[in-house]
Tab-separated table of C-alpha atoms in Angstrom:
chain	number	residue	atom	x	y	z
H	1	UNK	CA	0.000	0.000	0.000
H	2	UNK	CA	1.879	3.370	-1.099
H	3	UNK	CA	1.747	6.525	-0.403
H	4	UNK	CA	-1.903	7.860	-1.551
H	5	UNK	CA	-3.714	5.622	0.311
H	6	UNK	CA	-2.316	6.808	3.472
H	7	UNK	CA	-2.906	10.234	2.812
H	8	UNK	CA	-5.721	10.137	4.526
H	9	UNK	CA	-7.644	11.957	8.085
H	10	UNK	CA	-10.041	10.972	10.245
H	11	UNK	CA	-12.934	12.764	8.884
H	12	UNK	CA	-12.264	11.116	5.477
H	13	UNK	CA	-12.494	7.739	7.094
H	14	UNK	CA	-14.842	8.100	9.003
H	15	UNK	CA	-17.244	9.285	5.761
H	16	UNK	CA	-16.136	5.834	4.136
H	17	UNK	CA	-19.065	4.324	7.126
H	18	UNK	CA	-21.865	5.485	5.471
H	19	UNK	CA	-25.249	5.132	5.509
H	20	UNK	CA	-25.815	2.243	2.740
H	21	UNK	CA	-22.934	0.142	4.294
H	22	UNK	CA	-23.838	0.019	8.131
H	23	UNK	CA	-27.407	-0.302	6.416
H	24	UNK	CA	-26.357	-3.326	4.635
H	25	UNK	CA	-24.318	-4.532	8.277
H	26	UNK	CA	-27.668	-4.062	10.177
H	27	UNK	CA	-30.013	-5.425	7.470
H	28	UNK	CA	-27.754	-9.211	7.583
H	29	UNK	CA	-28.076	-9.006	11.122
H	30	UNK	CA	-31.499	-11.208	10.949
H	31	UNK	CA	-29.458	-14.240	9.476
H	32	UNK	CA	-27.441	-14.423	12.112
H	33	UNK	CA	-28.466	-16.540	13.945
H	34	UNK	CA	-28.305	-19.130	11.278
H	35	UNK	CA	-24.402	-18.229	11.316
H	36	UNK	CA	-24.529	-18.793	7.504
H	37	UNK	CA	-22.560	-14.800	6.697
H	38	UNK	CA	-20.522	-14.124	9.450
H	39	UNK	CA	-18.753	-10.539	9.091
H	40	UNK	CA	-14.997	-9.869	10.096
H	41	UNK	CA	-13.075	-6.399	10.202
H	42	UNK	CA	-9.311	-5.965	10.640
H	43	UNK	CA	-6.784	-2.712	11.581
H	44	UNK	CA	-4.840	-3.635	8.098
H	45	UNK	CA	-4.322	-3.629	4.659
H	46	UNK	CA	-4.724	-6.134	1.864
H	47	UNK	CA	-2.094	-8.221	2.233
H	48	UNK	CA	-0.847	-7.402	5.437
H	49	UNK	CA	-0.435	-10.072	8.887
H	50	UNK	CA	-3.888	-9.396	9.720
H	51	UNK	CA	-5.287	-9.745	6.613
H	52	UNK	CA	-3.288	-13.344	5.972
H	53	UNK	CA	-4.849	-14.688	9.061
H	54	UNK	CA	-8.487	-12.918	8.132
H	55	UNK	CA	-8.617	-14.963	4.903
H	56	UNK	CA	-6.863	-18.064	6.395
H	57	UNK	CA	-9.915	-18.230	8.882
H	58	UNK	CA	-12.391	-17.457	5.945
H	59	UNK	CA	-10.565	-20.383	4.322
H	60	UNK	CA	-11.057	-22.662	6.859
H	61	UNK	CA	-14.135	-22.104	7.423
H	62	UNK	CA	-15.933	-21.885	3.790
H	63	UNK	CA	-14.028	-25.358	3.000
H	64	UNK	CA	-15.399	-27.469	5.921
H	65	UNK	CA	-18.959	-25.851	6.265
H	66	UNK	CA	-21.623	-23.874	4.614
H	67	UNK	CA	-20.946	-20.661	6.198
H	68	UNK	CA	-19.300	-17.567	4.914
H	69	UNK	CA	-17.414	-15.171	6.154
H	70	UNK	CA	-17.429	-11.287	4.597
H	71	UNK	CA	-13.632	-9.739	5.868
H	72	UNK	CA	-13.434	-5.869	5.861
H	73	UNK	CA	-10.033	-4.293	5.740
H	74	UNK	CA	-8.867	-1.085	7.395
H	75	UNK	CA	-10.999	1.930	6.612
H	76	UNK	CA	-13.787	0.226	5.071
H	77	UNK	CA	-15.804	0.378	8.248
H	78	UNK	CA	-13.782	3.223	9.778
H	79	UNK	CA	-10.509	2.315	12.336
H	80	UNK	CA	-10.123	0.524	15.247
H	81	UNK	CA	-12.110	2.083	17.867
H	82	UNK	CA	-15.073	2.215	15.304
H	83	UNK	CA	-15.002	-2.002	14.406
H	84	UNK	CA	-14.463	-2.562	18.110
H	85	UNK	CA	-17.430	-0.591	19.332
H	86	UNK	CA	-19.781	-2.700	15.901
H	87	UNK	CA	-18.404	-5.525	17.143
H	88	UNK	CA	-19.012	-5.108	21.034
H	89	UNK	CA	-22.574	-3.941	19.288
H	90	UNK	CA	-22.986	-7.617	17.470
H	91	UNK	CA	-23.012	-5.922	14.309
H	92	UNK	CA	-19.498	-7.793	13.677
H	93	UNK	CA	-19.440	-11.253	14.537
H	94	UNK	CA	-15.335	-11.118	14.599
H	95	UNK	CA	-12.940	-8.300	14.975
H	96	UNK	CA	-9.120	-7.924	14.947
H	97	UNK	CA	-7.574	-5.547	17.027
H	98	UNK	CA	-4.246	-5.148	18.509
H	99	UNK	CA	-3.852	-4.282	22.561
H	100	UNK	CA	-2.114	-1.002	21.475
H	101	UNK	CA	-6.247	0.338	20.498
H	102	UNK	CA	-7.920	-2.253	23.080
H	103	UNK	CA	-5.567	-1.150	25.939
H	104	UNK	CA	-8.255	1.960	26.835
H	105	UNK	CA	-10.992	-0.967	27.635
H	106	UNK	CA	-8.484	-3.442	28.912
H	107	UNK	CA	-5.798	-1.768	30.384
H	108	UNK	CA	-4.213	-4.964	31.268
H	109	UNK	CA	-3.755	-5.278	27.545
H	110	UNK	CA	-0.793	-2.871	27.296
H	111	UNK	CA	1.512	-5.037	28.981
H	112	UNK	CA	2.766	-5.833	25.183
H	113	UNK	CA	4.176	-1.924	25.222
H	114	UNK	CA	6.196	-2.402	28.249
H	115	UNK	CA	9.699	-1.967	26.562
H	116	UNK	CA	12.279	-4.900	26.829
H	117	UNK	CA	9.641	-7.127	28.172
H	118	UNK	CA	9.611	-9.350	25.263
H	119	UNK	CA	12.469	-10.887	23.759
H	120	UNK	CA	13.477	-9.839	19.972
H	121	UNK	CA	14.498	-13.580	18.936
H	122	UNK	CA	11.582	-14.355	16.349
H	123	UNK	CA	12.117	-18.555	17.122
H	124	UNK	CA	11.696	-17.010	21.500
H	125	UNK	CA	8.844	-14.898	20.713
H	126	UNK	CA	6.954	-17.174	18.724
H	127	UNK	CA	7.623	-20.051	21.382
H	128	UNK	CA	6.546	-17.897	24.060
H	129	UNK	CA	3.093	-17.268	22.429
H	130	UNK	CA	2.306	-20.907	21.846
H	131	UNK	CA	3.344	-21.694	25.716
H	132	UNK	CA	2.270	-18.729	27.875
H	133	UNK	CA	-0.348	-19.350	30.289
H	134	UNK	CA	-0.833	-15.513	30.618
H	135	UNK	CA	-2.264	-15.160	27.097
H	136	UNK	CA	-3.441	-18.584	26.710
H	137	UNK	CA	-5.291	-18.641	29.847
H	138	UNK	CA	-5.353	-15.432	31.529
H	139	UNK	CA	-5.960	-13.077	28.775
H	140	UNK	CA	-9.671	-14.804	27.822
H	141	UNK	CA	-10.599	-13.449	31.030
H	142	UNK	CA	-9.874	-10.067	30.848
H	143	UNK	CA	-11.750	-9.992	27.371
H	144	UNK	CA	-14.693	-11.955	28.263
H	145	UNK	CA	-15.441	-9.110	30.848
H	146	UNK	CA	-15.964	-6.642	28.065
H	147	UNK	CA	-18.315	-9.001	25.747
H	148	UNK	CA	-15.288	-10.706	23.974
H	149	UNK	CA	-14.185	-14.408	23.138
H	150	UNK	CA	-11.183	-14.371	22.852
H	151	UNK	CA	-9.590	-16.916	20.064
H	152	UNK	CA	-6.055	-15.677	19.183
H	153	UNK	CA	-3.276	-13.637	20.134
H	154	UNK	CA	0.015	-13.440	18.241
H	155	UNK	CA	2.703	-11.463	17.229
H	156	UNK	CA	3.184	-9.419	14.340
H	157	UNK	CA	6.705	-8.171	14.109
H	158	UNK	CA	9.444	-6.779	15.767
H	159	UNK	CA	9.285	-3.073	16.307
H	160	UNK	CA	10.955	-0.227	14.500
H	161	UNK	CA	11.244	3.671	15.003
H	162	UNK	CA	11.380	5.573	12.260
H	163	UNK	CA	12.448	9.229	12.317
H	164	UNK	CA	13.358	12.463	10.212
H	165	UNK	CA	17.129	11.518	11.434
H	166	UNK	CA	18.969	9.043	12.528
H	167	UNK	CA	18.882	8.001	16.223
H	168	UNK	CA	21.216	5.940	18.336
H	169	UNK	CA	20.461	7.107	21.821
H	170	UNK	CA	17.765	8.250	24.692
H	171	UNK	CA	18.934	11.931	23.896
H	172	UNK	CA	18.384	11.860	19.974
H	173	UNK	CA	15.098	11.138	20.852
H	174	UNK	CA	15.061	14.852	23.022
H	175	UNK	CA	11.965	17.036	21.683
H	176	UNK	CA	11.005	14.435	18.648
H	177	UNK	CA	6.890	14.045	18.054
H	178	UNK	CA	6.782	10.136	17.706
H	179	UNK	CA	3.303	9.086	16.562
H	180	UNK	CA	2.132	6.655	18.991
H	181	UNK	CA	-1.588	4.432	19.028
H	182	UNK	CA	-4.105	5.903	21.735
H	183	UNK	CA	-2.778	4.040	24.781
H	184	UNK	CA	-1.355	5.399	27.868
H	185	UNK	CA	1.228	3.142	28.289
H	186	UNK	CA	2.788	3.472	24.925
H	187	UNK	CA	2.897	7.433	25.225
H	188	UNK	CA	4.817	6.244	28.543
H	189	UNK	CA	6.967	4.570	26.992
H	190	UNK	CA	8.235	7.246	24.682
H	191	UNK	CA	8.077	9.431	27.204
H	192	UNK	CA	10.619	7.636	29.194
H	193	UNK	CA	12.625	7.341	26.185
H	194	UNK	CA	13.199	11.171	25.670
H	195	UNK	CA	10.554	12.215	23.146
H	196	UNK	CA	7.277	13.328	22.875
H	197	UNK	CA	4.499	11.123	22.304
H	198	UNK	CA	1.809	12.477	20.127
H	199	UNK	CA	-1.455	10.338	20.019
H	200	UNK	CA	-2.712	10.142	15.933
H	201	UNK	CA	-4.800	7.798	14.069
H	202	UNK	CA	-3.284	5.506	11.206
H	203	UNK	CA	-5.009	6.649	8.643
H	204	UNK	CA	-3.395	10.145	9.360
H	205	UNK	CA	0.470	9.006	9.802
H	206	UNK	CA	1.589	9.325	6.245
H	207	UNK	CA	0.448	12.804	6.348
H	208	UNK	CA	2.067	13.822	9.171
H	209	UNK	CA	5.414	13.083	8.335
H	210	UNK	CA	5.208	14.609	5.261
H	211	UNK	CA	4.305	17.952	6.782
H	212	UNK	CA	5.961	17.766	10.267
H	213	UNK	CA	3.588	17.289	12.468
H	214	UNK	CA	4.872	14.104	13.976
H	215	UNK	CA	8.766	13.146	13.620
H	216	UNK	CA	8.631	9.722	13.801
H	217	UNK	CA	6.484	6.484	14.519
H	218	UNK	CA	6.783	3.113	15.534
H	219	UNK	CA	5.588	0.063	13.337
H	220	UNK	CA	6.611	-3.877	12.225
H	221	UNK	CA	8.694	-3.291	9.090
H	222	UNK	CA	6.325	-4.865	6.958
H	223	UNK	CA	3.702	-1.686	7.825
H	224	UNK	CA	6.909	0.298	6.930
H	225	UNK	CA	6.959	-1.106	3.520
H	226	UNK	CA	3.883	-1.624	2.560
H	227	UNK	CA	2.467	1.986	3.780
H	228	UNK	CA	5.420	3.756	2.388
H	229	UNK	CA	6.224	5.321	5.542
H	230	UNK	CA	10.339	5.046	4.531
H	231	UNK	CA	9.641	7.629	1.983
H	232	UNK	CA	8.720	10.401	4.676
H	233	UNK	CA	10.113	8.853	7.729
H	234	UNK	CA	13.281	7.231	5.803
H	235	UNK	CA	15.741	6.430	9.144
H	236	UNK	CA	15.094	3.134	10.141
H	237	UNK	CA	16.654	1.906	13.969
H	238	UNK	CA	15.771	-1.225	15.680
H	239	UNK	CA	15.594	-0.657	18.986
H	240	UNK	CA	14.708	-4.159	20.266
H	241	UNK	CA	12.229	-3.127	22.628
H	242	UNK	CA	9.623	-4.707	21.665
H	243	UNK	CA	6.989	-6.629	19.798
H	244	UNK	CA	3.770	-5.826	17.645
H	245	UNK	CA	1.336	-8.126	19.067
H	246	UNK	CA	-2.500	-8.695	18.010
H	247	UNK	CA	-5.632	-10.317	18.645
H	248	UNK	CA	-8.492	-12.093	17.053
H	249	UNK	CA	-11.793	-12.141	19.264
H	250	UNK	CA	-15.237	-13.020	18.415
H	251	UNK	CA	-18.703	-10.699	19.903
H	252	UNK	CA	-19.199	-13.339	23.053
H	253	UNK	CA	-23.134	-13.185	22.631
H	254	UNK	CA	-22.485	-14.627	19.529
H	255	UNK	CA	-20.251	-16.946	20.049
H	256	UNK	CA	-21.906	-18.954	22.916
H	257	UNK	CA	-24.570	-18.753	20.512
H	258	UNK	CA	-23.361	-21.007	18.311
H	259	UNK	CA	-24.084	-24.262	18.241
H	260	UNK	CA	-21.161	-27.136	19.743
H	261	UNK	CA	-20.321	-27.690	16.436
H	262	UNK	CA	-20.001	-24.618	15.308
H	263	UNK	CA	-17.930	-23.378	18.319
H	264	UNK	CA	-15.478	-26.269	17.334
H	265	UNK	CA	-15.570	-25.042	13.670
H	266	UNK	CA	-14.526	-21.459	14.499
H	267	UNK	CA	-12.050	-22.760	17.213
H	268	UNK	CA	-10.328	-25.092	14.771
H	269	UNK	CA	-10.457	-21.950	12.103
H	270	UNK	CA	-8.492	-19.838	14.256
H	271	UNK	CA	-5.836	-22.604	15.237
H	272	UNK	CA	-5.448	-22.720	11.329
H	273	UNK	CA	-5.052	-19.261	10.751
H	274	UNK	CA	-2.708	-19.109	13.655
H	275	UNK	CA	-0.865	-21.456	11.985
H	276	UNK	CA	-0.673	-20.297	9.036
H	277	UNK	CA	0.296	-16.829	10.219
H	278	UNK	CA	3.111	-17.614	12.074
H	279	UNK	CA	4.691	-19.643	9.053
H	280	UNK	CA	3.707	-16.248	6.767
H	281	UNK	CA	5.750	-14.019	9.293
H	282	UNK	CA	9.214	-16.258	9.407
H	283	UNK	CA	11.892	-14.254	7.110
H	284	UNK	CA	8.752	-11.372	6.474
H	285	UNK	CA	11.057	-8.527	8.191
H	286	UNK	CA	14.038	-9.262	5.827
H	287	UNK	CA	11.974	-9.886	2.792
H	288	UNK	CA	10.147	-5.533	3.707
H	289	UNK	CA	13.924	-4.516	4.913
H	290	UNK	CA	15.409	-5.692	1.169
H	291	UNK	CA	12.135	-4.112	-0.286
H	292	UNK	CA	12.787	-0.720	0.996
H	293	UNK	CA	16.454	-0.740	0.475
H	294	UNK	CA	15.835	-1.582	-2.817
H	295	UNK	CA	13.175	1.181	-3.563
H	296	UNK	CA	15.012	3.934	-1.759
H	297	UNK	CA	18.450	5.158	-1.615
H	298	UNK	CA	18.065	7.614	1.487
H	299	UNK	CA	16.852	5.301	3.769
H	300	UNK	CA	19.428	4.493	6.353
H	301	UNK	CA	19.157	1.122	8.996
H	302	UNK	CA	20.581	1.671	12.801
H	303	UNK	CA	20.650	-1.502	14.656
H	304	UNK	CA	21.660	-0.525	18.306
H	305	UNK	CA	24.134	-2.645	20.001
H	306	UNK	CA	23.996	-3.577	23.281
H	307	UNK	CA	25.623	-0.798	24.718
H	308	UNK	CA	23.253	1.475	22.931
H	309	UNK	CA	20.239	-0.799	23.906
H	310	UNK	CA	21.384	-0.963	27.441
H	311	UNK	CA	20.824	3.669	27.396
H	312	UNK	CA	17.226	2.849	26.327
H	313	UNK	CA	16.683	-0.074	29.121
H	314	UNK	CA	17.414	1.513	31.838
H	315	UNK	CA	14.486	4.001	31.196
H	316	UNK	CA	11.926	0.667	30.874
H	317	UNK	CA	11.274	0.136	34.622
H	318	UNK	CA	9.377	3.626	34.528
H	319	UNK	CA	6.669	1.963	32.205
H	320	UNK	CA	6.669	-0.993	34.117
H	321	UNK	CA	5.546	1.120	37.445
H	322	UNK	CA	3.320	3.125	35.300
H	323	UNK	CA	1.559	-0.256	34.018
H	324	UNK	CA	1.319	-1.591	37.770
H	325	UNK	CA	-0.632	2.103	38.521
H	326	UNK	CA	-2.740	1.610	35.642
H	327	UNK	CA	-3.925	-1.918	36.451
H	328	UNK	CA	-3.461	-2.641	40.348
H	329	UNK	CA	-3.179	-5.801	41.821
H	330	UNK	CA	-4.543	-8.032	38.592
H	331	UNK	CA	-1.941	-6.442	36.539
H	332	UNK	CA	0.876	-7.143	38.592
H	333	UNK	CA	-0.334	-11.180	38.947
H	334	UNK	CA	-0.630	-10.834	35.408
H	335	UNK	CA	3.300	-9.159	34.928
H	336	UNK	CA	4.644	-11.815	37.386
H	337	UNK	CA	3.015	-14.715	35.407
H	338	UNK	CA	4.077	-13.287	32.213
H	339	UNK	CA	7.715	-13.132	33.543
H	340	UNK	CA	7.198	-16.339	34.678
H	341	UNK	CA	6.441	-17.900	31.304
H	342	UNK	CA	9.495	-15.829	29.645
H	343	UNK	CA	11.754	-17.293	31.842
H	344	UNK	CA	10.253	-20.807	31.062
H	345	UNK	CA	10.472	-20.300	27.643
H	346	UNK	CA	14.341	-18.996	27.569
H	347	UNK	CA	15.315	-21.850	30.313
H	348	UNK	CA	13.724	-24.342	27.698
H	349	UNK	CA	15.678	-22.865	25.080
């Protein structure tokens, strides 16, 4: 996705949900209860993570049943906050939406934004999501209290800051506007790193870098690439702080709806596009990385070392106390067990 399509506000996407096409979402809302068109939106583009696992679970499903499923990329129903709330409203039988958006209605959520929490090994990380109890049993929980099943979280991509010049250190990040998603902890985060966090939706990013409003922003390579951020925002550093996680949930109503077999269906669907994902995602940040070296000529790649990684660290346990203020005692058993399994996961490795 270049350029053009990212040139784009709020208003304008928000006047892409109009009247005919919420019409048409409220209108197929009396055949749902025979589950035969089951609607999905994503955060993403066409061919981007979310949209691989979207039409790997339309897949599944469509080959070993009579259902369909109807996916709606980013915009076409407005951004995150908008599918969340249709979805929450039953409109949307499925939504994905990363914890960076759902952290303001779970704040437990934006543990994934502590910095240095997660590991930047891809084989660690990927390990770690199949194994840990916290997301695989604790995290249903938290969701099911706001009207949400739960079926899948999983990681995206290993972050990276881009900026209008290079950076190596805490202090190159003095007085830069880095775009961040509208979630406390993540403006904490940059924050405690030096700079200024400034709250903006997607749709607007592209735009501000070109003008100067924002400096810089954070996203998995393969958002670089494929939004053309590189060609406003063209210094690259990997910071290793952190992952982009995501997750797939279902409107619970609906789901415990469904009948047993049909629960089992949309379980096994997810497992599949889980799956599936994670294969997709193996070698995806070199394959963007060689694809925006190769279009560009000013773009420049910092990878810290540990010295310079170490500078940023030692600003993390900031977040960390900010997170336990946020989310009291439940987020702090939730921290501990998510320690817990990272430690389980590195001893095993």
């Amino acid at each position: 996705m270049k350029a053009s399509k990212l040139v784009s506000t709020r208003s304008v996407t928000t006047k892409l949900i109009t009247t005919a096409s919420v019409g048409a979402l409220l209108l197929g809302l009396s055949a749902t209860a025979q589950a035969d068109n089951w609607r999905y939106a994503h955060e993403e583009y066409e061919g981007d993570v979310q949209d691989v696992f979207a039409y790997a679970f339309k897949e599944y499903i469509e080959e070993n049943s009579d259902h369909s499923v109807q996916v709606y990329r980013f915009g076409e129903l407005g951004e995150s906050d908008d599918i969340m709330e249709q979805t929450q409203n039953g409109i949307l039988q499925f939504v994905n939406q990363s914890p960076g958006f759902t952290g303001a209605l779970i704040p437990e959520a934006q543990i994934f934004f502590i910095p240095y929490l997660l590991p930047t090994d891809e084989e660690t990380v990927l390990t770690f999501f199949d194994e840990s109890k916290a997301i695989n049993e604790m995290f249903p929980e938290l969701y099911a209290e706001q009207g949400l099943e739960l079926l899948k979280m999983y990681p995206e991509g290993e972050m990276v800051v881009t900026t209008d010049e290079p950076i190596s250190s805490p202090e190159d990040m003095d007085n830069k506007k880095i775009r961040t998603m509208t979630n406390p902890l993540l403006s904490e985060t940059y924050d405690a790193f030096g700079a200024t966090p400034t709250p903006l939706p997607w749709g607007e990013v592209y735009g501000g870098l070109q003008t100067g409003i924002i400096d810089g922003q954070e996203n998995p390579i393969f958002w670089i690439e494929s939004g053309g951020l590189y060609e406003v925002s063209p210094h690259l550093t990997f910071t290793g702080h952190g992952w982009f996680t995501t997750a797939m949930m279902a409107n619970q109503d609906f789901y415990e709806g469904l009948s047993d077999e049909d629960k089992e269906l949309v379980q096994e669907a997810s497992n599949a596009a889980y799956d599936h994902t994670i294969e997709h995602i193996k070698g995806l940040a070199d394959e963007a990385l060689a694809k925006i070296q190769e279009a560009s000529d000013e773009v420049t790649v910092t990878r810290l070392n540990e010295e310079q990684i170490q500078a940023f660290r030692e600003r993390a346990p900031q977040v960390e106390e900010a997170f336990l203020e946020m989310t009291g005692d439940r987020g702090e058993e939730l921290l501990q067990q998510f320690k817990a399994d990272l430690e389980a996961v590195n001893s095993d490795s």
